Amino acid sequence: MLRVHFSELDLARLRMAVRPDALWETVLSFHRLRENRAETVYGEWRSEARNRLNGEGRLLAPLIPSRGYFPDFLTPAEGVIGCDAAMDALHATPAERLYSEIDRLPSARTLPGWIRGLAQGERRPLDRLVGVLRSYHEAAVAPYWPHIQARIEADRAARGRALLDGGADGLLASLPPTMRWRAPVLEVDYPVDRDLELRGRGLLLLPSFFCRRTPVTYLNPELTPVLVYPVEHARGGAPAQPRAGIVPTVAAPAVPGRAGSLGKLVGHTRSAVLLEVGGGCTTSELARRVGVSLASASQHASVLREAGLVHTLRQGGAVLHTLTPLGAALLRGGVPVAPSRGVGRQSGRQSSMPERSTPATM
């Protein structure tokens, strides 16, 4: 078990990541890639990603074991800004940190030559690592970024409501069952027994699409405290194939003048339901906003969810509805928007649509 110790100052400095982290998702997805499970969440993604990769997995495997520790420097804090910023931060990793963190790998004495050169601070192996990680990201993560972002936004909406209703205590109490808030300690399911003292630095909560089972944190307790935890996945939750040129956001306003056309397409009540879901709402709130019964609101939300337009996240005794990328695009009438900053450079490849610390079980 991991025990995260909070002070009053830490509670005041508790925060949620504003978007998915490009390198956490990249590294954790590599764990999911090597699993051989028949499943609805990652199965289709895994098959497609494997077909698009070109040897990146073979190069990354010694540095990112399928179980246990992987170096902290692979997931710099800049990952939440975007892929390019994260790669720049990785490239600037000091040589002494490269050595100390690579030396902790269980297979440190049998690593390939280029990784041993990386541990010695040689710049060419570091250039190679950045290039391989970027190539892997563009093949296995970037094409699915809208779907990843939608899942993270749905989780952020749930945590945001908990924060508004109950402050920091409410937010921590709303986290998935793998984490239990027993003030002033957050107990986290974890493969080893460990204490993390925040010491007034606060904690960054980072929901992750590719994190699985138990949360993840840095091995080095001196780094900015972050807790990466898995988001809830709907059944059939594999990332859906994004349309070329369209990278939707979750809370996307309808394009003026298109609401009437949308009503003709799906019905005016269901159109109103989709519009009200845009910013996230519970079934009770949806019923009040649209002016229908609770049963009717639930039925409309269920139909939209089955059509892939709405994502539903259970929170305690209530459920929170948010838009999927497809639902957001429908409200906009398919109008393209600028790519998310989290994606970094996008490759031309399109598709359908994790843990950490010693020794975290992947």
Short mmCIF file of N, CA and C in Angstrom, two decimals, residues 169-259:
data_model
loop_
_atom_site.label_atom_id
_atom_site.label_comp_id
_atom_site.label_asym_id
_atom_site.label_seq_id
_atom_site.Cartn_x
_atom_site.Cartn_y
_atom_site.Cartn_z
N ASP A 169 -11.58 17.60 0.51
CA ASP A 169 -12.00 16.33 1.10
C ASP A 169 -12.95 15.59 0.16
N GLY A 170 -13.87 16.33 -0.43
CA GLY A 170 -14.82 15.71 -1.35
C GLY A 170 -14.14 15.17 -2.59
N LEU A 171 -13.16 15.91 -3.10
CA LEU A 171 -12.42 15.45 -4.27
C LEU A 171 -11.68 14.16 -3.97
N LEU A 172 -10.96 14.11 -2.87
CA LEU A 172 -10.19 12.92 -2.54
C LEU A 172 -11.10 11.73 -2.24
N ALA A 173 -12.24 11.99 -1.64
CA ALA A 173 -13.17 10.91 -1.34
C ALA A 173 -13.85 10.37 -2.60
N SER A 174 -13.84 11.17 -3.68
CA SER A 174 -14.52 10.75 -4.92
C SER A 174 -13.64 9.89 -5.81
N LEU A 175 -12.36 9.73 -5.48
CA LEU A 175 -11.44 9.00 -6.35
C LEU A 175 -11.84 7.53 -6.45
N PRO A 176 -11.39 6.83 -7.49
CA PRO A 176 -11.76 5.42 -7.68
C PRO A 176 -11.45 4.56 -6.46
N PRO A 177 -12.07 3.37 -6.38
CA PRO A 177 -11.93 2.51 -5.19
C PRO A 177 -10.51 2.07 -4.86
N THR A 178 -9.60 2.19 -5.81
CA THR A 178 -8.20 1.84 -5.51
C THR A 178 -7.55 2.86 -4.60
N MET A 179 -8.25 3.98 -4.34
CA MET A 179 -7.74 5.03 -3.45
C MET A 179 -8.80 5.35 -2.41
N ARG A 180 -8.39 5.46 -1.14
CA ARG A 180 -9.34 5.70 -0.05
C ARG A 180 -8.83 6.85 0.81
N TRP A 181 -9.66 7.86 0.97
CA TRP A 181 -9.29 9.04 1.73
C TRP A 181 -9.65 8.84 3.20
N ARG A 182 -8.64 8.73 4.04
CA ARG A 182 -8.81 8.64 5.49
C ARG A 182 -7.95 9.75 6.08
N ALA A 183 -8.53 10.93 6.11
CA ALA A 183 -7.79 12.15 6.46
C ALA A 183 -6.93 11.94 7.70
N PRO A 184 -5.67 12.40 7.63
CA PRO A 184 -5.02 13.17 6.55
C PRO A 184 -4.20 12.29 5.59
N VAL A 185 -4.60 11.03 5.43
CA VAL A 185 -3.81 10.11 4.59
C VAL A 185 -4.68 9.57 3.45
N LEU A 186 -4.13 9.58 2.24
CA LEU A 186 -4.76 8.91 1.11
C LEU A 186 -4.10 7.55 0.97
N GLU A 187 -4.90 6.49 1.16
CA GLU A 187 -4.39 5.13 1.03
C GLU A 187 -4.62 4.65 -0.40
N VAL A 188 -3.56 4.13 -1.00
CA VAL A 188 -3.60 3.77 -2.42
C VAL A 188 -3.17 2.32 -2.59
N ASP A 189 -3.96 1.53 -3.31
CA ASP A 189 -3.54 0.17 -3.64
C ASP A 189 -2.23 0.24 -4.41
N TYR A 190 -1.25 -0.54 -3.98
CA TYR A 190 0.10 -0.40 -4.52
C TYR A 190 0.86 -1.70 -4.29
N PRO A 191 1.75 -2.09 -5.17
CA PRO A 191 2.41 -3.39 -5.05
C PRO A 191 3.45 -3.49 -3.94
N VAL A 192 3.89 -2.34 -3.39
CA VAL A 192 4.85 -2.36 -2.29
C VAL A 192 4.35 -1.43 -1.19
N ASP A 193 4.89 -1.60 0.02
CA ASP A 193 4.52 -0.75 1.14
C ASP A 193 5.41 0.49 1.14
N ARG A 194 4.77 1.64 1.08
CA ARG A 194 5.54 2.88 0.91
C ARG A 194 4.77 4.08 1.45
N ASP A 195 5.50 5.07 1.97
CA ASP A 195 4.90 6.34 2.41
C ASP A 195 5.44 7.46 1.55
N LEU A 196 4.54 8.37 1.15
CA LEU A 196 4.93 9.55 0.39
C LEU A 196 4.54 10.78 1.21
N GLU A 197 5.53 11.48 1.70
CA GLU A 197 5.32 12.71 2.49
C GLU A 197 5.31 13.90 1.53
N LEU A 198 4.18 14.61 1.46
CA LEU A 198 4.07 15.72 0.51
C LEU A 198 4.83 16.96 0.97
N ARG A 199 4.90 17.19 2.26
CA ARG A 199 5.70 18.28 2.84
C ARG A 199 5.38 19.65 2.24
N GLY A 200 4.08 19.93 2.11
CA GLY A 200 3.67 21.25 1.65
C GLY A 200 3.75 21.47 0.16
N ARG A 201 4.13 20.43 -0.61
CA ARG A 201 4.26 20.59 -2.06
C ARG A 201 2.95 20.35 -2.80
N GLY A 202 1.95 19.83 -2.09
CA GLY A 202 0.69 19.51 -2.75
C GLY A 202 0.81 18.23 -3.56
N LEU A 203 -0.24 17.91 -4.31
CA LEU A 203 -0.26 16.69 -5.11
C LEU A 203 -0.99 16.97 -6.42
N LEU A 204 -0.40 16.52 -7.52
CA LEU A 204 -1.04 16.60 -8.82
C LEU A 204 -1.73 15.27 -9.10
N LEU A 205 -3.05 15.30 -9.26
CA LEU A 205 -3.81 14.11 -9.64
C LEU A 205 -3.89 14.06 -11.15
N LEU A 206 -3.47 12.93 -11.72
CA LEU A 206 -3.37 12.81 -13.17
C LEU A 206 -4.14 11.57 -13.65
N PRO A 207 -5.40 11.74 -14.09
CA PRO A 207 -6.13 10.59 -14.63
C PRO A 207 -5.48 10.15 -15.94
N SER A 208 -5.47 8.84 -16.17
CA SER A 208 -4.78 8.29 -17.34
C SER A 208 -5.63 7.24 -18.03
N PHE A 209 -5.65 7.29 -19.35
CA PHE A 209 -6.38 6.29 -20.14
C PHE A 209 -5.67 4.94 -20.11
N PHE A 210 -4.35 4.94 -20.20
CA PHE A 210 -3.61 3.68 -20.32
C PHE A 210 -3.11 3.13 -18.99
N CYS A 211 -3.29 3.85 -17.91
CA CYS A 211 -2.97 3.29 -16.59
C CYS A 211 -3.99 2.20 -16.29
N ARG A 212 -3.54 1.11 -15.66
CA ARG A 212 -4.44 -0.01 -15.42
C ARG A 212 -4.28 -0.54 -13.99
N ARG A 213 -5.38 -0.91 -13.40
CA ARG A 213 -5.47 -1.53 -12.08
C ARG A 213 -5.10 -0.59 -10.95
N THR A 214 -3.81 -0.36 -10.71
CA THR A 214 -3.40 0.43 -9.56
C THR A 214 -2.73 1.73 -10.01
N PRO A 215 -2.83 2.79 -9.19
CA PRO A 215 -2.18 4.06 -9.52
C PRO A 215 -0.66 3.94 -9.56
N VAL A 216 -0.03 4.99 -10.05
CA VAL A 216 1.42 5.02 -10.28
C VAL A 216 1.96 6.35 -9.76
N THR A 217 3.19 6.33 -9.28
CA THR A 217 3.85 7.58 -8.89
C THR A 217 5.34 7.46 -9.16
N TYR A 218 6.06 8.55 -8.98
CA TYR A 218 7.51 8.53 -9.17
C TYR A 218 8.18 7.72 -8.06
N LEU A 219 9.30 7.13 -8.39
CA LEU A 219 10.12 6.50 -7.36
C LEU A 219 10.80 7.56 -6.50
N ASN A 220 11.34 8.59 -7.13
CA ASN A 220 12.09 9.63 -6.43
C ASN A 220 11.13 10.53 -5.65
N PRO A 221 11.16 10.50 -4.33
CA PRO A 221 10.22 11.30 -3.54
C PRO A 221 10.51 12.80 -3.59
N GLU A 222 11.66 13.18 -4.15
CA GLU A 222 11.99 14.61 -4.24
C GLU A 222 11.39 15.27 -5.47
N LEU A 223 10.91 14.48 -6.42
CA LEU A 223 10.25 15.06 -7.60
C LEU A 223 8.89 15.60 -7.22
N THR A 224 8.37 16.52 -8.04
CA THR A 224 7.04 17.08 -7.79
C THR A 224 6.04 15.94 -7.65
N PRO A 225 5.33 15.84 -6.52
CA PRO A 225 4.44 14.69 -6.30
C PRO A 225 3.31 14.62 -7.32
N VAL A 226 3.17 13.45 -7.92
CA VAL A 226 2.10 13.22 -8.89
C VAL A 226 1.55 11.82 -8.64
N LEU A 227 0.25 11.68 -8.77
CA LEU A 227 -0.39 10.37 -8.64
C LEU A 227 -1.20 10.12 -9.90
N VAL A 228 -0.75 9.15 -10.69
CA VAL A 228 -1.42 8.79 -11.93
C VAL A 228 -2.38 7.65 -11.62
N TYR A 229 -3.64 7.80 -12.02
CA TYR A 229 -4.62 6.76 -11.70
C TYR A 229 -5.47 6.44 -12.92
N PRO A 230 -6.01 5.20 -12.99
CA PRO A 230 -6.77 4.80 -14.18
C PRO A 230 -8.17 5.42 -14.20
N VAL A 231 -8.59 5.87 -15.37
CA VAL A 231 -9.95 6.35 -15.54
C VAL A 231 -10.88 5.15 -15.71
N GLU A 232 -12.16 5.39 -15.51
CA GLU A 232 -13.15 4.35 -15.73
C GLU A 232 -13.40 4.21 -17.23
N HIS A 233 -13.47 2.96 -17.69
CA HIS A 233 -13.72 2.70 -19.10
C HIS A 233 -15.12 2.13 -19.29
N ALA A 234 -15.83 2.65 -20.28
CA ALA A 234 -17.13 2.09 -20.61
C ALA A 234 -16.94 0.78 -21.33
N ARG A 235 -18.00 -0.05 -21.33
CA ARG A 235 -17.93 -1.27 -22.11
C ARG A 235 -17.78 -0.92 -23.58
N GLY A 236 -16.97 -1.70 -24.26
CA GLY A 236 -16.72 -1.38 -25.66
C GLY A 236 -15.95 -0.09 -25.79
N GLY A 237 -15.06 0.16 -24.81
CA GLY A 237 -14.42 1.45 -24.73
C GLY A 237 -13.18 1.61 -25.56
N ALA A 238 -12.96 0.80 -26.56
CA ALA A 238 -11.78 0.97 -27.40
C ALA A 238 -11.86 2.28 -28.16
N PRO A 239 -10.74 2.98 -28.32
CA PRO A 239 -10.77 4.23 -29.05
C PRO A 239 -11.35 4.05 -30.44
N ALA A 240 -12.23 4.94 -30.82
CA ALA A 240 -12.87 4.85 -32.12
C ALA A 240 -12.05 5.57 -33.17
N GLN A 241 -12.13 5.10 -34.39
CA GLN A 241 -11.32 5.68 -35.45
C GLN A 241 -11.68 7.14 -35.67
N PRO A 242 -10.71 8.07 -35.46
CA PRO A 242 -11.00 9.47 -35.66
C PRO A 242 -11.08 9.84 -37.13
N ARG A 243 -11.96 10.75 -37.45
CA ARG A 243 -12.04 11.24 -38.82
C ARG A 243 -10.86 12.15 -39.10
N ALA A 244 -10.26 11.99 -40.26
CA ALA A 244 -9.09 12.79 -40.60
C ALA A 244 -9.42 14.27 -40.53
N GLY A 245 -8.55 15.01 -39.81
CA GLY A 245 -8.70 16.46 -39.75
C GLY A 245 -9.60 16.95 -38.65
N ILE A 246 -10.26 16.04 -37.91
CA ILE A 246 -11.16 16.48 -36.86
C ILE A 246 -10.63 15.97 -35.53
N VAL A 247 -10.28 16.88 -34.65
CA VAL A 247 -9.84 16.53 -33.31
C VAL A 247 -10.78 17.22 -32.34
N PRO A 248 -11.91 16.59 -31.98
CA PRO A 248 -12.90 17.25 -31.17
C PRO A 248 -12.50 17.37 -29.72
N THR A 249 -13.05 18.36 -29.07
CA THR A 249 -12.92 18.48 -27.63
C THR A 249 -14.22 18.03 -27.01
N VAL A 250 -14.24 17.91 -25.68
CA VAL A 250 -15.40 17.32 -25.04
C VAL A 250 -16.55 18.29 -24.92
N ALA A 251 -16.31 19.43 -24.30
CA ALA A 251 -17.39 20.38 -24.12
C ALA A 251 -17.42 21.34 -25.29
N ALA A 252 -17.89 20.87 -26.42
CA ALA A 252 -17.85 21.66 -27.65
C ALA A 252 -19.20 22.31 -27.90
N PRO A 253 -19.26 23.63 -28.00
CA PRO A 253 -20.54 24.27 -28.27
C PRO A 253 -21.02 24.00 -29.68
N ALA A 254 -22.32 23.96 -29.82
CA ALA A 254 -22.89 23.77 -31.16
C ALA A 254 -22.63 25.00 -32.01
N VAL A 255 -22.43 24.77 -33.29
CA VAL A 255 -22.24 25.88 -34.21
C VAL A 255 -23.58 26.62 -34.36
N PRO A 256 -23.59 27.95 -34.24
CA PRO A 256 -24.84 28.69 -34.38
C PRO A 256 -25.56 28.33 -35.67
N GLY A 257 -26.88 28.14 -35.57
CA GLY A 257 -27.69 27.84 -36.73
C GLY A 257 -27.81 26.37 -37.04
N ARG A 258 -27.03 25.52 -36.32
CA ARG A 258 -27.07 24.09 -36.61
C ARG A 258 -27.98 23.33 -35.66
N ALA A 259 -28.43 23.97 -34.56
CA ALA A 259 -29.24 23.25 -33.58
C ALA A 259 -30.54 22.76 -34.21
#
